[in-house]
Structure formats: C-alpha cells, structure tokens
Coordinates of C-alpha atoms in Angstrom, one line a residue:
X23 CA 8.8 57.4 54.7
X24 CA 5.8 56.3 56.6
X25 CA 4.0 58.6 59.0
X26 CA 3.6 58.1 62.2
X27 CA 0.1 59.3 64.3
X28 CA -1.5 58.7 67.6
X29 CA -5.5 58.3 67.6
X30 CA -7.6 58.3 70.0
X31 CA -11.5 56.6 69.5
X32 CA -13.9 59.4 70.0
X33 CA -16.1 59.0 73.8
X34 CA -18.5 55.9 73.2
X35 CA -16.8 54.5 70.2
X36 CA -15.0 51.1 69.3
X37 CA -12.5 50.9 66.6
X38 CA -10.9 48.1 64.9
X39 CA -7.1 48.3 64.8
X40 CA -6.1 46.1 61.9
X41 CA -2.5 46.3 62.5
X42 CA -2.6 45.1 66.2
X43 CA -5.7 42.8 65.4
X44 CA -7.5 44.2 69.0
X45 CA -9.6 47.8 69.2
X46 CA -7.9 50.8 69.6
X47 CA -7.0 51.5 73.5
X48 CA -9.4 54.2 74.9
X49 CA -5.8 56.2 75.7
X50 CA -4.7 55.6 72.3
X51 CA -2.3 54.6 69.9
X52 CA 0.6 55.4 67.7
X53 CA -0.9 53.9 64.2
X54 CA 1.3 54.5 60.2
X55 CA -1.6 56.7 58.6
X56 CA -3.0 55.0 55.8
X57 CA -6.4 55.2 53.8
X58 CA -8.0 53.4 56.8
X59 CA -7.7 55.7 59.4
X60 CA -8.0 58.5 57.3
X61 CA -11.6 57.0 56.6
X62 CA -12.0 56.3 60.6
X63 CA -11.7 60.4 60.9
X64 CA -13.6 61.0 58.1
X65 CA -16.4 59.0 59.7
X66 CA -15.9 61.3 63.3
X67 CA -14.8 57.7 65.0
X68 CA -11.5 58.4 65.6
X69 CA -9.2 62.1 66.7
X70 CA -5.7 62.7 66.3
X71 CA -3.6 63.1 69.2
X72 CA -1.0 66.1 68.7
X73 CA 2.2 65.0 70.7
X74 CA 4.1 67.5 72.3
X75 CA 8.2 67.4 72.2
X76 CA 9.7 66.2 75.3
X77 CA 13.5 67.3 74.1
X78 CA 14.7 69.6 76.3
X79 CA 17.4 72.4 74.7
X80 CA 20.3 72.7 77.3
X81 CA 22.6 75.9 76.8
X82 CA 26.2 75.2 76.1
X83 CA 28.8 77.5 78.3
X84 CA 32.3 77.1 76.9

C-alpha cells in the first residue's frame, strides 16, 4: 500500500510536482510519498501537513 501525504512548499519556495506536471499549490497537496519528496524535505523545500480526523464518534443509546 502506497502512502498518502499532504505537503506544503515552504514560504518563498517553488516545487515541481511530477505527478500533476504543475508546482505544488501554496495550500498544498495530497502527494504518494516516494524518494522525491522525501529528498524535497530533506532539501527544507517542502513540510508535511499533519491532517486532523474529521470522523465524528456518535454514542449508540439502545
């Protein structure tokens, strides 16, 4: 299984999405990590975006 991030250029910064074939939004994206963004945060170009749940947990009465 593949995973899933969200990266975000860091302030000033333009980064090369390969997938998409654009630069990465200023807001971000959800990317698969691979080698090349794991070099993009290596070089301090890129940060990772930690996503919080939005599931909600609803008691059961019976």
């Amino acid at each position: 299984m593949t995973q899933r991030i969200t990266v975000v250029p860091v302030e000033g910064r333009t980064v090369p999405d390969p997938e998409a074939g654009d630069l990465l939004p200023v807001e971000g994206r959800q990317v698969t990590f691979n080698a090349w963004w794991q070099r993009r945060q290596n070089d301090g170009d890129i940060t990772l975006q930690t996503e919080q749940s939005t599931t909600t947990h609803q008691a059961f009465t019976a």
